């Protein structure tokens, strides 16, 4: 998870052809598939649940990839087991969505996954200090748009925030950025210290997701 990688988000995929679209980006080299789970409470839209993780697990794992599950749901601690059982490899929860962050991250690890914590644009960069000190964090996710929708514009202040987060995080903790990442923003966020770059609409909104993936990976200097 500390390699520099582009993580295509299926949020912008054609759901009628989800399996083949994921196969396309895996064939192009993607190894982190980002799954955006929304509950209609933490964020207004409702997307999908563990059933989609289960539907993709064999395909992704068979190609040597991992399923990176981003839970935009309230009280995520109640759902950890189900996503782990379905085949999630990393589970990320929002610090704004639970009063029990340390417990939740420990529960994610106990369920056999790596544990991520996400912060919204309005949440201070140093909000993860306590869970870093507790050593229960594998991944920090900096939202570079307000969560809930694909295709939004990258918030420029995210660059400085990413640098501050990277500086404060131990070397072993991955730094992921999510929202508004495309050919122009991929290089700057990588330079600011992000190593996992989520891209939804820039990959799956394109006519050729595999080619779009390859171009963004090149722009970011990703493997
Ligand atoms: C938004 C999601 C993102 C979304 C990004 O709340 O967390 O993962 O797919 O979409 P783009 O890359 O289009 O900004
Ligand atoms: Zn996401």
PDB file of N, CA, C and O in Angstrom, residues 60-98:
ATOM      1  N   UNK A  60     -10.863  -9.570  -8.840  1.00  0.00           N
ATOM      2  CA  UNK A  60      -9.787  -8.656  -8.418  1.00  0.00           C
ATOM      3  C   UNK A  60      -8.642  -9.449  -7.777  1.00  0.00           C
ATOM      4  O   UNK A  60      -7.465  -9.260  -8.126  1.00  0.00           O
ATOM      5  N   UNK A  61      -8.967 -10.352  -6.884  1.00  0.00           N
ATOM      6  CA  UNK A  61      -7.917 -11.125  -6.214  1.00  0.00           C
ATOM      7  C   UNK A  61      -7.203 -12.053  -7.202  1.00  0.00           C
ATOM      8  O   UNK A  61      -5.993 -12.250  -7.115  1.00  0.00           O
ATOM      9  N   UNK A  62      -7.950 -12.587  -8.147  1.00  0.00           N
ATOM     10  CA  UNK A  62      -7.363 -13.463  -9.158  1.00  0.00           C
ATOM     11  C   UNK A  62      -6.328 -12.753 -10.014  1.00  0.00           C
ATOM     12  O   UNK A  62      -5.396 -13.372 -10.529  1.00  0.00           O
ATOM     13  N   UNK A  63      -6.471 -11.437 -10.150  1.00  0.00           N
ATOM     14  CA  UNK A  63      -5.507 -10.650 -10.941  1.00  0.00           C
ATOM     15  C   UNK A  63      -4.401 -10.086 -10.043  1.00  0.00           C
ATOM     16  O   UNK A  63      -3.596  -9.266 -10.493  1.00  0.00           O
ATOM     17  N   UNK A  64      -4.402 -10.484  -8.777  1.00  0.00           N
ATOM     18  CA  UNK A  64      -3.373  -9.978  -7.861  1.00  0.00           C
ATOM     19  C   UNK A  64      -3.697  -8.599  -7.315  1.00  0.00           C
ATOM     20  O   UNK A  64      -2.814  -7.910  -6.800  1.00  0.00           O
ATOM     21  N   UNK A  65      -4.962  -8.200  -7.422  1.00  0.00           N
ATOM     22  CA  UNK A  65      -5.358  -6.872  -6.962  1.00  0.00           C
ATOM     23  C   UNK A  65      -5.991  -6.890  -5.585  1.00  0.00           C
ATOM     24  O   UNK A  65      -6.200  -7.950  -4.986  1.00  0.00           O
ATOM     25  N   UNK A  66      -6.291  -5.701  -5.093  1.00  0.00           N
ATOM     26  CA  UNK A  66      -6.954  -5.577  -3.786  1.00  0.00           C
ATOM     27  C   UNK A  66      -8.194  -4.690  -3.896  1.00  0.00           C
ATOM     28  O   UNK A  66      -8.274  -3.808  -4.754  1.00  0.00           O
ATOM     29  N   UNK A  67      -9.144  -4.958  -3.019  1.00  0.00           N
ATOM     30  CA  UNK A  67     -10.379  -4.168  -2.954  1.00  0.00           C
ATOM     31  C   UNK A  67     -10.267  -3.173  -1.811  1.00  0.00           C
ATOM     32  O   UNK A  67     -10.133  -3.549  -0.639  1.00  0.00           O
ATOM     33  N   UNK A  68     -10.325  -1.918  -2.177  1.00  0.00           N
ATOM     34  CA  UNK A  68     -10.140  -0.797  -1.258  1.00  0.00           C
ATOM     35  C   UNK A  68     -11.533  -0.197  -1.019  1.00  0.00           C
ATOM     36  O   UNK A  68     -12.068   0.491  -1.883  1.00  0.00           O
ATOM     37  N   UNK A  69     -12.107  -0.504   0.138  1.00  0.00           N
ATOM     38  CA  UNK A  69     -13.505  -0.134   0.395  1.00  0.00           C
ATOM     39  C   UNK A  69     -13.568   1.163   1.210  1.00  0.00           C
ATOM     40  O   UNK A  69     -13.030   1.233   2.319  1.00  0.00           O
ATOM     41  N   UNK A  70     -14.201   2.163   0.637  1.00  0.00           N
ATOM     42  CA  UNK A  70     -14.324   3.492   1.257  1.00  0.00           C
ATOM     43  C   UNK A  70     -15.758   3.627   1.769  1.00  0.00           C
ATOM     44  O   UNK A  70     -16.686   3.805   0.980  1.00  0.00           O
ATOM     45  N   UNK A  71     -15.908   3.507   3.083  1.00  0.00           N
ATOM     46  CA  UNK A  71     -17.249   3.537   3.677  1.00  0.00           C
ATOM     47  C   UNK A  71     -17.652   4.977   4.000  1.00  0.00           C
ATOM     48  O   UNK A  71     -17.125   5.587   4.937  1.00  0.00           O
ATOM     49  N   UNK A  72     -18.574   5.496   3.221  1.00  0.00           N
ATOM     50  CA  UNK A  72     -19.163   6.808   3.528  1.00  0.00           C
ATOM     51  C   UNK A  72     -20.513   6.539   4.167  1.00  0.00           C
ATOM     52  O   UNK A  72     -21.574   6.801   3.596  1.00  0.00           O
ATOM     53  N   UNK A  73     -20.433   5.942   5.361  1.00  0.00           N
ATOM     54  CA  UNK A  73     -21.648   5.525   6.067  1.00  0.00           C
ATOM     55  C   UNK A  73     -21.508   5.883   7.548  1.00  0.00           C
ATOM     56  O   UNK A  73     -20.400   5.926   8.086  1.00  0.00           O
ATOM     57  N   UNK A  74     -22.644   6.134   8.180  1.00  0.00           N
ATOM     58  CA  UNK A  74     -22.645   6.402   9.614  1.00  0.00           C
ATOM     59  C   UNK A  74     -22.435   5.108  10.384  1.00  0.00           C
ATOM     60  O   UNK A  74     -22.884   4.040   9.959  1.00  0.00           O
ATOM     61  N   UNK A  75     -21.787   5.217  11.536  1.00  0.00           N
ATOM     62  CA  UNK A  75     -21.521   4.074  12.425  1.00  0.00           C
ATOM     63  C   UNK A  75     -20.949   2.889  11.646  1.00  0.00           C
ATOM     64  O   UNK A  75     -21.499   1.773  11.677  1.00  0.00           O
ATOM     65  N   UNK A  76     -19.836   3.114  10.962  1.00  0.00           N
ATOM     66  CA  UNK A  76     -19.259   2.054  10.125  1.00  0.00           C
ATOM     67  C   UNK A  76     -18.838   0.825  10.921  1.00  0.00           C
ATOM     68  O   UNK A  76     -18.729  -0.273  10.356  1.00  0.00           O
ATOM     69  N   UNK A  77     -18.613   1.000  12.233  1.00  0.00           N
ATOM     70  CA  UNK A  77     -18.155  -0.142  13.043  1.00  0.00           C
ATOM     71  C   UNK A  77     -19.149  -1.311  12.999  1.00  0.00           C
ATOM     72  O   UNK A  77     -18.783  -2.449  13.213  1.00  0.00           O
ATOM     73  N   UNK A  78     -20.406  -1.003  12.677  1.00  0.00           N
ATOM     74  CA  UNK A  78     -21.416  -2.064  12.633  1.00  0.00           C
ATOM     75  C   UNK A  78     -21.333  -2.901  11.358  1.00  0.00           C
ATOM     76  O   UNK A  78     -22.000  -3.932  11.245  1.00  0.00           O
ATOM     77  N   UNK A  79     -20.566  -2.450  10.382  1.00  0.00           N
ATOM     78  CA  UNK A  79     -20.545  -3.107   9.062  1.00  0.00           C
ATOM     79  C   UNK A  79     -19.211  -3.767   8.729  1.00  0.00           C
ATOM     80  O   UNK A  79     -19.088  -4.410   7.684  1.00  0.00           O
ATOM     81  N   UNK A  80     -18.227  -3.562   9.587  1.00  0.00           N
ATOM     82  CA  UNK A  80     -16.863  -4.016   9.268  1.00  0.00           C
ATOM     83  C   UNK A  80     -16.816  -5.503   8.935  1.00  0.00           C
ATOM     84  O   UNK A  80     -16.257  -5.921   7.912  1.00  0.00           O
ATOM     85  N   UNK A  81     -17.406  -6.307   9.779  1.00  0.00           N
ATOM     86  CA  UNK A  81     -17.367  -7.777   9.596  1.00  0.00           C
ATOM     87  C   UNK A  81     -17.908  -8.186   8.236  1.00  0.00           C
ATOM     88  O   UNK A  81     -17.338  -9.020   7.542  1.00  0.00           O
ATOM     89  N   UNK A  82     -19.027  -7.574   7.872  1.00  0.00           N
ATOM     90  CA  UNK A  82     -19.691  -7.965   6.621  1.00  0.00           C
ATOM     91  C   UNK A  82     -18.816  -7.669   5.406  1.00  0.00           C
ATOM     92  O   UNK A  82     -18.711  -8.479   4.485  1.00  0.00           O
ATOM     93  N   UNK A  83     -18.166  -6.503   5.403  1.00  0.00           N
ATOM     94  CA  UNK A  83     -17.302  -6.154   4.273  1.00  0.00           C
ATOM     95  C   UNK A  83     -16.048  -7.036   4.259  1.00  0.00           C
ATOM     96  O   UNK A  83     -15.588  -7.438   3.187  1.00  0.00           O
ATOM     97  N   UNK A  84     -15.522  -7.336   5.430  1.00  0.00           N
ATOM     98  CA  UNK A  84     -14.344  -8.217   5.488  1.00  0.00           C
ATOM     99  C   UNK A  84     -14.713  -9.599   4.953  1.00  0.00           C
ATOM    100  O   UNK A  84     -13.984 -10.180   4.138  1.00  0.00           O
ATOM    101  N   UNK A  85     -15.834 -10.121   5.372  1.00  0.00           N
ATOM    102  CA  UNK A  85     -16.279 -11.449   4.897  1.00  0.00           C
ATOM    103  C   UNK A  85     -16.503 -11.459   3.394  1.00  0.00           C
ATOM    104  O   UNK A  85     -16.249 -12.445   2.716  1.00  0.00           O
ATOM    105  N   UNK A  86     -16.958 -10.335   2.851  1.00  0.00           N
ATOM    106  CA  UNK A  86     -17.251 -10.269   1.413  1.00  0.00           C
ATOM    107  C   UNK A  86     -15.983 -10.222   0.565  1.00  0.00           C
ATOM    108  O   UNK A  86     -16.038 -10.464  -0.641  1.00  0.00           O
ATOM    109  N   UNK A  87     -14.828  -9.902   1.190  1.00  0.00           N
ATOM    110  CA  UNK A  87     -13.579  -9.903   0.422  1.00  0.00           C
ATOM    111  C   UNK A  87     -12.836  -8.582   0.391  1.00  0.00           C
ATOM    112  O   UNK A  87     -11.884  -8.427  -0.383  1.00  0.00           O
ATOM    113  N   UNK A  88     -13.228  -7.620   1.224  1.00  0.00           N
ATOM    114  CA  UNK A  88     -12.486  -6.352   1.281  1.00  0.00           C
ATOM    115  C   UNK A  88     -11.067  -6.607   1.786  1.00  0.00           C
ATOM    116  O   UNK A  88     -10.855  -7.466   2.648  1.00  0.00           O
ATOM    117  N   UNK A  89     -10.107  -5.886   1.226  1.00  0.00           N
ATOM    118  CA  UNK A  89      -8.720  -5.988   1.697  1.00  0.00           C
ATOM    119  C   UNK A  89      -8.364  -4.804   2.577  1.00  0.00           C
ATOM    120  O   UNK A  89      -7.655  -4.950   3.561  1.00  0.00           O
ATOM    121  N   UNK A  90      -8.839  -3.620   2.186  1.00  0.00           N
ATOM    122  CA  UNK A  90      -8.696  -2.436   3.025  1.00  0.00           C
ATOM    123  C   UNK A  90     -10.102  -1.873   3.277  1.00  0.00           C
ATOM    124  O   UNK A  90     -10.919  -1.824   2.351  1.00  0.00           O
ATOM    125  N   UNK A  91     -10.349  -1.461   4.502  1.00  0.00           N
ATOM    126  CA  UNK A  91     -11.608  -0.788   4.820  1.00  0.00           C
ATOM    127  C   UNK A  91     -11.264   0.568   5.431  1.00  0.00           C
ATOM    128  O   UNK A  91     -10.514   0.656   6.406  1.00  0.00           O
ATOM    129  N   UNK A  92     -11.798   1.615   4.808  1.00  0.00           N
ATOM    130  CA  UNK A  92     -11.573   2.984   5.292  1.00  0.00           C
ATOM    131  C   UNK A  92     -12.887   3.553   5.807  1.00  0.00           C
ATOM    132  O   UNK A  92     -13.910   3.479   5.119  1.00  0.00           O
ATOM    133  N   UNK A  93     -12.840   4.127   6.995  1.00  0.00           N
ATOM    134  CA  UNK A  93     -14.024   4.765   7.582  1.00  0.00           C
ATOM    135  C   UNK A  93     -13.751   6.256   7.744  1.00  0.00           C
ATOM    136  O   UNK A  93     -12.593   6.680   7.808  1.00  0.00           O
ATOM    137  N   UNK A  94     -14.810   7.033   7.849  1.00  0.00           N
ATOM    138  CA  UNK A  94     -14.651   8.475   8.059  1.00  0.00           C
ATOM    139  C   UNK A  94     -14.570   8.791   9.548  1.00  0.00           C
ATOM    140  O   UNK A  94     -15.380   8.292  10.335  1.00  0.00           O
ATOM    141  N   UNK A  95     -13.626   9.673   9.899  1.00  0.00           N
ATOM    142  CA  UNK A  95     -13.510  10.083  11.306  1.00  0.00           C
ATOM    143  C   UNK A  95     -14.777  10.813  11.747  1.00  0.00           C
ATOM    144  O   UNK A  95     -15.126  10.788  12.924  1.00  0.00           O
ATOM    145  N   UNK A  96     -15.496  11.416  10.770  1.00  0.00           N
ATOM    146  CA  UNK A  96     -16.694  12.198  11.109  1.00  0.00           C
ATOM    147  C   UNK A  96     -17.911  11.291  11.342  1.00  0.00           C
ATOM    148  O   UNK A  96     -18.967  11.766  11.754  1.00  0.00           O
ATOM    149  N   UNK A  97     -17.757   9.982  11.062  1.00  0.00           N
ATOM    150  CA  UNK A  97     -18.928   9.094  11.033  1.00  0.00           C
ATOM    151  C   UNK A  97     -19.043   8.176  12.245  1.00  0.00           C
ATOM    152  O   UNK A  97     -20.015   7.422  12.350  1.00  0.00           O
ATOM    153  N   UNK A  98     -18.049   8.221  13.130  1.00  0.00           N
ATOM    154  CA  UNK A  98     -18.115   7.347  14.307  1.00  0.00           C
ATOM    155  C   UNK A  98     -17.476   8.024  15.515  1.00  0.00           C
ATOM    156  O   UNK A  98     -16.440   8.687  15.374  1.00  0.00           O
TER     157      UNK A  98
END
